[in-house]
Short mmCIF file of C-alpha atoms in Angstrom, two decimals:
data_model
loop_
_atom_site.label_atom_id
_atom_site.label_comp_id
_atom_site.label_asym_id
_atom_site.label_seq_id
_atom_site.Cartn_x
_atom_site.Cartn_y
_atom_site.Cartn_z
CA UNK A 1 -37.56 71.83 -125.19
CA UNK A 2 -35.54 69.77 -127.09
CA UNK A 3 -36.38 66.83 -129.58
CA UNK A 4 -35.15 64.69 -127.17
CA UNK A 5 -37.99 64.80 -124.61
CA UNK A 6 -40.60 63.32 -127.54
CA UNK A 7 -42.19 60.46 -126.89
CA UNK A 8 -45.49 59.33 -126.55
CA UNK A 9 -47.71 61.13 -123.79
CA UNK A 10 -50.64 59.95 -121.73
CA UNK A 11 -53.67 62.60 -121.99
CA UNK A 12 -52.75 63.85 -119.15
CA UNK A 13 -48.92 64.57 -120.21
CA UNK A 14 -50.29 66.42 -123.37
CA UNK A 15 -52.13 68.62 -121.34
CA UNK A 16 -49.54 69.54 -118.87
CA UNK A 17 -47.11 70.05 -121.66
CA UNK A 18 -49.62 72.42 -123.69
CA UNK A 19 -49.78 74.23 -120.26
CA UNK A 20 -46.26 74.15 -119.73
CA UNK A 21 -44.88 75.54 -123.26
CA UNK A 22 -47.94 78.17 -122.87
CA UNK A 23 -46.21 79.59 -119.45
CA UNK A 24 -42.99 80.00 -120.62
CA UNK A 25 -43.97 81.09 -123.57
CA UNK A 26 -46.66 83.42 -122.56
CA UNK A 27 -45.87 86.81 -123.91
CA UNK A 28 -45.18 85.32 -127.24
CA UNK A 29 -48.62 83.14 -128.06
CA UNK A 30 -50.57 85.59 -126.58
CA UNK A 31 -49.44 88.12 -128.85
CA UNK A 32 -49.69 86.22 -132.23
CA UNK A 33 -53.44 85.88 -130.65
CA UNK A 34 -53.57 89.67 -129.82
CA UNK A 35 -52.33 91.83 -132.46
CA UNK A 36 -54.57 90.00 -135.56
CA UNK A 37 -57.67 90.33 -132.86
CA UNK A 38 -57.20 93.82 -132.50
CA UNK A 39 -58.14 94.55 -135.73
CA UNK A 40 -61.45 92.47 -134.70
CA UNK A 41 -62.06 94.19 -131.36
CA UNK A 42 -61.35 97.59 -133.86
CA UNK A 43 -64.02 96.24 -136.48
CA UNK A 44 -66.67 95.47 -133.61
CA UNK A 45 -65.72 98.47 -131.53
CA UNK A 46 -66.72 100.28 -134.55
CA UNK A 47 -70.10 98.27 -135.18
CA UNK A 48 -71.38 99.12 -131.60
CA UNK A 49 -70.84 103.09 -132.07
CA UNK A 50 -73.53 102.99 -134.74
CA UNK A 51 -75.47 100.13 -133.37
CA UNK A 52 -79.37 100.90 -133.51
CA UNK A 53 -80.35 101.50 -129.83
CA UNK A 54 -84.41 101.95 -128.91
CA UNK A 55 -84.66 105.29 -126.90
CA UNK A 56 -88.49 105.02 -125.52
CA UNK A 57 -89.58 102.93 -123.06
CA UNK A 58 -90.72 99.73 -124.39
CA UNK A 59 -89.59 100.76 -128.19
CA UNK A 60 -87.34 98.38 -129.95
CA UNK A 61 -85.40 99.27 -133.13
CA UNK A 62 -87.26 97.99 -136.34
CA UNK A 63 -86.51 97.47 -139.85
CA UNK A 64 -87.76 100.81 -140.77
CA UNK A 65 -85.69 103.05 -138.29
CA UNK A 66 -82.52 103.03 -140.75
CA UNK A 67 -81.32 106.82 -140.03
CA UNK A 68 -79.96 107.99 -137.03
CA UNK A 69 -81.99 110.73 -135.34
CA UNK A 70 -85.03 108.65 -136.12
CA UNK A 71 -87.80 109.03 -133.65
CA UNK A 72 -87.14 106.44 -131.05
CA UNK A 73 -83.94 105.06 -132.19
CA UNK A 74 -80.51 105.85 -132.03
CA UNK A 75 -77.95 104.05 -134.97
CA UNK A 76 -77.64 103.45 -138.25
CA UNK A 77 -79.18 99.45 -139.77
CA UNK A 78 -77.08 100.32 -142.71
CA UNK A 79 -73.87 101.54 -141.05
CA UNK A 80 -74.69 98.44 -138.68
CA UNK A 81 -74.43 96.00 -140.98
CA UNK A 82 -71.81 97.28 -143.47
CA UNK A 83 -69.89 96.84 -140.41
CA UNK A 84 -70.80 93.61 -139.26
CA UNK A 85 -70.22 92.11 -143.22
CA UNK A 86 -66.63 93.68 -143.07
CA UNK A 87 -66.11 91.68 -139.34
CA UNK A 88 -66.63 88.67 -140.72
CA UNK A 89 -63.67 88.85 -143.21
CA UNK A 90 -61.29 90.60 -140.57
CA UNK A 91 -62.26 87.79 -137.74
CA UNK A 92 -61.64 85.14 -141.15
CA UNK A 93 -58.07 87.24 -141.24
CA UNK A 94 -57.13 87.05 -137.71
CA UNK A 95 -58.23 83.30 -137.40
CA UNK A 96 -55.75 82.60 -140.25
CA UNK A 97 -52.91 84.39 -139.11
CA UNK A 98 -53.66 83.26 -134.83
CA UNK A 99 -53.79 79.81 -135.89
CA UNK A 100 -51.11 79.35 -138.65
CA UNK A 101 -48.78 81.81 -136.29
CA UNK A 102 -49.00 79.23 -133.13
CA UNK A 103 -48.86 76.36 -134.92
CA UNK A 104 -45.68 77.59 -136.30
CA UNK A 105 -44.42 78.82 -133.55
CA UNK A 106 -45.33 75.34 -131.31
CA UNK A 107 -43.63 73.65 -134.28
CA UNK A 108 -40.32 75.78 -133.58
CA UNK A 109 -40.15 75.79 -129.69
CA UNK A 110 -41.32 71.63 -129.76
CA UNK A 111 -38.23 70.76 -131.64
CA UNK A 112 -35.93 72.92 -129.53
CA UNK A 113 -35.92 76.30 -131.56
CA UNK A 114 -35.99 79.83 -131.07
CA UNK A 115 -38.59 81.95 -132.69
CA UNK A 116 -40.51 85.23 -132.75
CA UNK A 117 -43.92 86.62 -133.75
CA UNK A 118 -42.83 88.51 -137.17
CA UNK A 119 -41.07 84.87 -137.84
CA UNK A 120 -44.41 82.93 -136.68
CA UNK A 121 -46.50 85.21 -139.53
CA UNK A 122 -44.13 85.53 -141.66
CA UNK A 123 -44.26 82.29 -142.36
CA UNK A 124 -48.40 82.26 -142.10
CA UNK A 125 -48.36 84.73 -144.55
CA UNK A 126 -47.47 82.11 -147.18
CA UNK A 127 -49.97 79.78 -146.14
CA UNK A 128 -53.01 81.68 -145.94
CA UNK A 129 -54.72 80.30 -149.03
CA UNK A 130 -53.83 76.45 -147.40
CA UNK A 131 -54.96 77.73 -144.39
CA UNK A 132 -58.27 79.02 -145.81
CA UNK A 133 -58.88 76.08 -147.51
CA UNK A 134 -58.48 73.91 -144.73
CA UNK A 135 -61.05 75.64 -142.39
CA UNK A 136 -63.21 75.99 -144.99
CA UNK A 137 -63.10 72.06 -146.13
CA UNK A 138 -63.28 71.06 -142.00
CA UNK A 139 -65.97 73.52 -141.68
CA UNK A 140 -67.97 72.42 -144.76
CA UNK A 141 -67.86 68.84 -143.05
CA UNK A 142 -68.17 69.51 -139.82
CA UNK A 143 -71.51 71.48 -140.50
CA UNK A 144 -72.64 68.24 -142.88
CA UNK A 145 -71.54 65.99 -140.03
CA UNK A 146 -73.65 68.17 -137.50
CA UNK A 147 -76.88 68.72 -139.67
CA UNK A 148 -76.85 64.80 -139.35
CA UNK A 149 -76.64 64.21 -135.78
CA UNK A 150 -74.97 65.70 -133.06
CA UNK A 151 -72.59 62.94 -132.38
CA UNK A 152 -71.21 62.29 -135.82
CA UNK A 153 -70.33 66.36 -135.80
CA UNK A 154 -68.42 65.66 -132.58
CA UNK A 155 -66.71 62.69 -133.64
CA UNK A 156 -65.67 64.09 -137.08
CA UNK A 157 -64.43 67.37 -135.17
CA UNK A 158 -62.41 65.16 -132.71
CA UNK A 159 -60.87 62.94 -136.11
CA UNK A 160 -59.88 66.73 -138.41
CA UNK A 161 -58.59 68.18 -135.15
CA UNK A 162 -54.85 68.07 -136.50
CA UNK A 163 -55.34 68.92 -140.05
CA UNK A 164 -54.09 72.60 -139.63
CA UNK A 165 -50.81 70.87 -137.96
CA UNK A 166 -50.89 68.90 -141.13
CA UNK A 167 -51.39 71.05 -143.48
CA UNK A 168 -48.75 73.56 -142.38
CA UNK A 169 -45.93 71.57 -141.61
CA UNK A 170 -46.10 69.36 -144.10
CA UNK A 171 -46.98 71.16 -146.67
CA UNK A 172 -50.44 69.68 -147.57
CA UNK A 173 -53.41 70.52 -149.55
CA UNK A 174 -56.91 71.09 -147.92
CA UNK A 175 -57.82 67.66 -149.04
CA UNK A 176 -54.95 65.67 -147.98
CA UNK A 177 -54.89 67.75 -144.91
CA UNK A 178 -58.19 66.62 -143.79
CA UNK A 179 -57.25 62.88 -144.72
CA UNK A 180 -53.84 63.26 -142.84
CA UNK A 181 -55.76 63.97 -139.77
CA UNK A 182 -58.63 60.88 -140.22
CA UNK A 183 -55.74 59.14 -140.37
CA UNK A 184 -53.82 59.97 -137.32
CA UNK A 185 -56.00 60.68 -134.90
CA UNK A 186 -57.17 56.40 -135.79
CA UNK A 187 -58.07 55.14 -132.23
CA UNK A 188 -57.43 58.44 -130.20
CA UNK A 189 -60.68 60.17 -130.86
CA UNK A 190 -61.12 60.15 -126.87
CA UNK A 191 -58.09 61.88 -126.70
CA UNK A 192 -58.95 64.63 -128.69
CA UNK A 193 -62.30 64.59 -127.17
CA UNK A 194 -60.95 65.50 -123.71
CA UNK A 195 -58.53 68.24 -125.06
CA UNK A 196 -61.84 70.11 -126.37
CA UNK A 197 -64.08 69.60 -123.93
CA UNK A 198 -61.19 70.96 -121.14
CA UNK A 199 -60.75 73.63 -123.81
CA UNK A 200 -64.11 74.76 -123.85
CA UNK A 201 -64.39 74.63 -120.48
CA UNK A 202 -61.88 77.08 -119.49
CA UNK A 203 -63.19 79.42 -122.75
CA UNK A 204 -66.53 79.19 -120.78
CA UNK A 205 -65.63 80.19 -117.78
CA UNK A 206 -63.28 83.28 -118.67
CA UNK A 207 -66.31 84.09 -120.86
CA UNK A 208 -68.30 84.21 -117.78
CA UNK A 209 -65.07 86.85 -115.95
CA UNK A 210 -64.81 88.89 -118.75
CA UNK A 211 -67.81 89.32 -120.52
CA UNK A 212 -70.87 88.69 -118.83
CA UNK A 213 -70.32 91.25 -116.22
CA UNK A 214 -70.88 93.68 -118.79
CA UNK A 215 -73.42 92.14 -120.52
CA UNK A 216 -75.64 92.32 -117.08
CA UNK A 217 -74.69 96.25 -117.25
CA UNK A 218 -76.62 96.51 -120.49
CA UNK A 219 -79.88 94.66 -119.75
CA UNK A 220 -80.21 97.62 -116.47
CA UNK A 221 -79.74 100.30 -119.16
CA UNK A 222 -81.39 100.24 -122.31
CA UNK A 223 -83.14 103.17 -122.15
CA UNK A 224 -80.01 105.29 -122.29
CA UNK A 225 -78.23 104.79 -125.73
CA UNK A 226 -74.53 106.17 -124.41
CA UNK A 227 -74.40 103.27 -121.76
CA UNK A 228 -76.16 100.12 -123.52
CA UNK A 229 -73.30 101.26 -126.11
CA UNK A 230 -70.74 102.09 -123.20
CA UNK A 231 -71.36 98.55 -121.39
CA UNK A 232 -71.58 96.48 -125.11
CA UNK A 233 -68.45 98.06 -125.73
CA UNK A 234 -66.89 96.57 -122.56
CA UNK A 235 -67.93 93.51 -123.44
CA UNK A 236 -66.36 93.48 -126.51
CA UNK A 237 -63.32 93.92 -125.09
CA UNK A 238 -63.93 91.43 -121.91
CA UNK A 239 -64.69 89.19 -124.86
CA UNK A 240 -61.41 89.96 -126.71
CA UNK A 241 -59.12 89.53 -123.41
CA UNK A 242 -61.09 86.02 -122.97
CA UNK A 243 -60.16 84.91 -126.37
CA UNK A 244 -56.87 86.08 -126.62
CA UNK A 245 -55.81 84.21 -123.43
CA UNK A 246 -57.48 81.12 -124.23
CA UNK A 247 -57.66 80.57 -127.58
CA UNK A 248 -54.21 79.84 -128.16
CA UNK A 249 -54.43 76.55 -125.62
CA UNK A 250 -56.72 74.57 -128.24
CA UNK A 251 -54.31 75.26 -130.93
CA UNK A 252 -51.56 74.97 -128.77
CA UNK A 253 -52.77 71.78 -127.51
CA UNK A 254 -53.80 70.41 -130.76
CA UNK A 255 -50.32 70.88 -132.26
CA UNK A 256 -48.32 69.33 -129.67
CA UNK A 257 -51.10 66.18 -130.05
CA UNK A 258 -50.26 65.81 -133.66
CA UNK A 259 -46.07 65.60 -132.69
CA UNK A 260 -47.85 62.93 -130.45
CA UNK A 261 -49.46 60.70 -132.56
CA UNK A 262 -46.60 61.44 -134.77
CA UNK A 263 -44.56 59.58 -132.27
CA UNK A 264 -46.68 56.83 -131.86
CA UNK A 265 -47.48 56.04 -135.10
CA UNK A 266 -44.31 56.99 -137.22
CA UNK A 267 -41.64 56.63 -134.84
CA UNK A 268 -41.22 60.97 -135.40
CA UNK A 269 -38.82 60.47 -132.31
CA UNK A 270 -36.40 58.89 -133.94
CA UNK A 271 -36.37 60.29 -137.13
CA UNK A 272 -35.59 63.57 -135.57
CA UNK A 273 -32.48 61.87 -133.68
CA UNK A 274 -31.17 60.46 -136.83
CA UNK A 275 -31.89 64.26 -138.68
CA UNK A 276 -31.26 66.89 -135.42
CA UNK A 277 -30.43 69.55 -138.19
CA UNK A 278 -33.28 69.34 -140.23
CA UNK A 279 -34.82 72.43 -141.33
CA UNK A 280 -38.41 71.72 -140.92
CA UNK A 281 -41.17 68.78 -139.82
CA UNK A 282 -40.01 65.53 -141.50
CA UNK A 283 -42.54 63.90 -143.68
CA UNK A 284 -44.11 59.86 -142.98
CA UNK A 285 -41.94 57.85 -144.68
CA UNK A 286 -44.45 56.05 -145.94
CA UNK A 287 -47.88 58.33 -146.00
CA UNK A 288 -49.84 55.46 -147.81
CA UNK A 289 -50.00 53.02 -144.93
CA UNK A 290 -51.75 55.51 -142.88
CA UNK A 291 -54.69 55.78 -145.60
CA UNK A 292 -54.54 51.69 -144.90
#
């Protein structure tokens, strides 16, 4: 795709593009998704081997059956949730490194240029503190924006939805990030708004293929350890396909909106006529008037 084709897109352009670059680029977005997430499908593969499991009928595991070979349980609390605290920093990892990887690589393919999944973290791998602190500013207001009322979460998630794009290409802090994206996404709120609620719609229902036929399997079996562990373990991994084929779309989609209201707003197009050789994502000429 060349830097030719940008201009500015109707909702349902964006969408079609996102779809579009995600076809003929399949093999490579789903594996910048796949290979950090199998170190999360390892990590929870791992928790449901020692997960505590109630072997009578009508016993449930309580906070005093920590050993395994306990009468009526099978697992380990302690081994459980050693496990589970280590997850949450490896899912933190491959979040990073799935998010900053697309975004770099959408940033490459947009603007007509080759690129790879060593090249795509490679160049995350520099930005994983920026990274960090921009989900962790978004997520800090999001949450305050949510504990409020539900709608002012929704419409602060739709106005930050470009500060990773931001951030990463060109080359912002967490604050200024989050400001960048206020600022762009001015007025197209509803745009954004339809790009997550499509997004989650399509997460839902490969949810639904992957995972919950499994799940069922473990409510018909919980009186034998091997298979509630046997079917949760299939769901894990029905969960893992799911968000390795979706997740990218959001991100995907989310980058290719911020080239849009690039366009719109800045006149991006043009600047990358007059600069075809430029190295990386040209700057606002003038960043203030956005804050305006």
């Amino acid at each position: 795709m060349s830097t030719l084709d940008l201009r500015p897109l109707s909702i349902g352009e964006l969408l079609d593009r996102t779809f579009s670059l995600y076809r003929r680029n399949f093999l490579l977005f789903v594996g910048i998704s796949a290979i950090p997430h199998l170190f999360v499908l390892a990590v929870k593969l791992a928790q449901v081997s020692v997960m505590p499991v109630a072997t009578g009928p009508g016993r449930f595991p309580q906070a005093s059956d920590s050993l395994v070979g306990s009468p009526g349980i099978s697992g380990s609390f302690a081994a459980y949730g050693a496990i589970a605290l280590l997850g949450v920093f490896v899912y933190l990892g491959a979040l990073l490194f799935s998010q900053g990887g697309t975004v770099f690589a959408v940033s490459e393919l947009y603007l007509g240029r080759e690129t790879t999944i060593g090249q795509s973290f490679s160049r995350t791998k520099g930005e994983v503190g920026t990274l960090f602190g921009v989900l962790f500013l978004n997520g800090l207001v999001l949450l305050i924006s949510f504990l409020l009322l539900i709608i002012p979460g929704i419409y602060m998630m739709c106005r930050l939805c470009v500060a990773v794009p931001a951030a990463l290409l060109e080359n912002l802090g967490p604050r200024e990030a989050l400001e960048r994206s206020f600022a762009l996404t001015k007025d197209n709120a509803g745009r954004s708004f339809l790009i997550y609620l499509l997004y989650f719609a399509i997460l839902y229902a490969a949810v639904l293929l992957f995972a919950v036929p499994f799940g069922i399997g473990i409510a018909f079996s919980h009186n034998d350890p091997t298979m509630v562990r046997t079917w949760s373990a299939l769901t894990e991994v029905g969960s893992f396909v799911a968000e390795v084929l979706i997740a990218p779309i959001l991100t995907i989609a989310m980058a290719i909106f911020y080239f849009d209201l690039r366009v719109r707003k800045e006149a991006f197009d043009i600047q990358m006529m007059m600069h075809p050789l430029f190295g990386g994502v040209p700057a606002p000429r003038n960043p203030a008037t956005l804050l305006s």
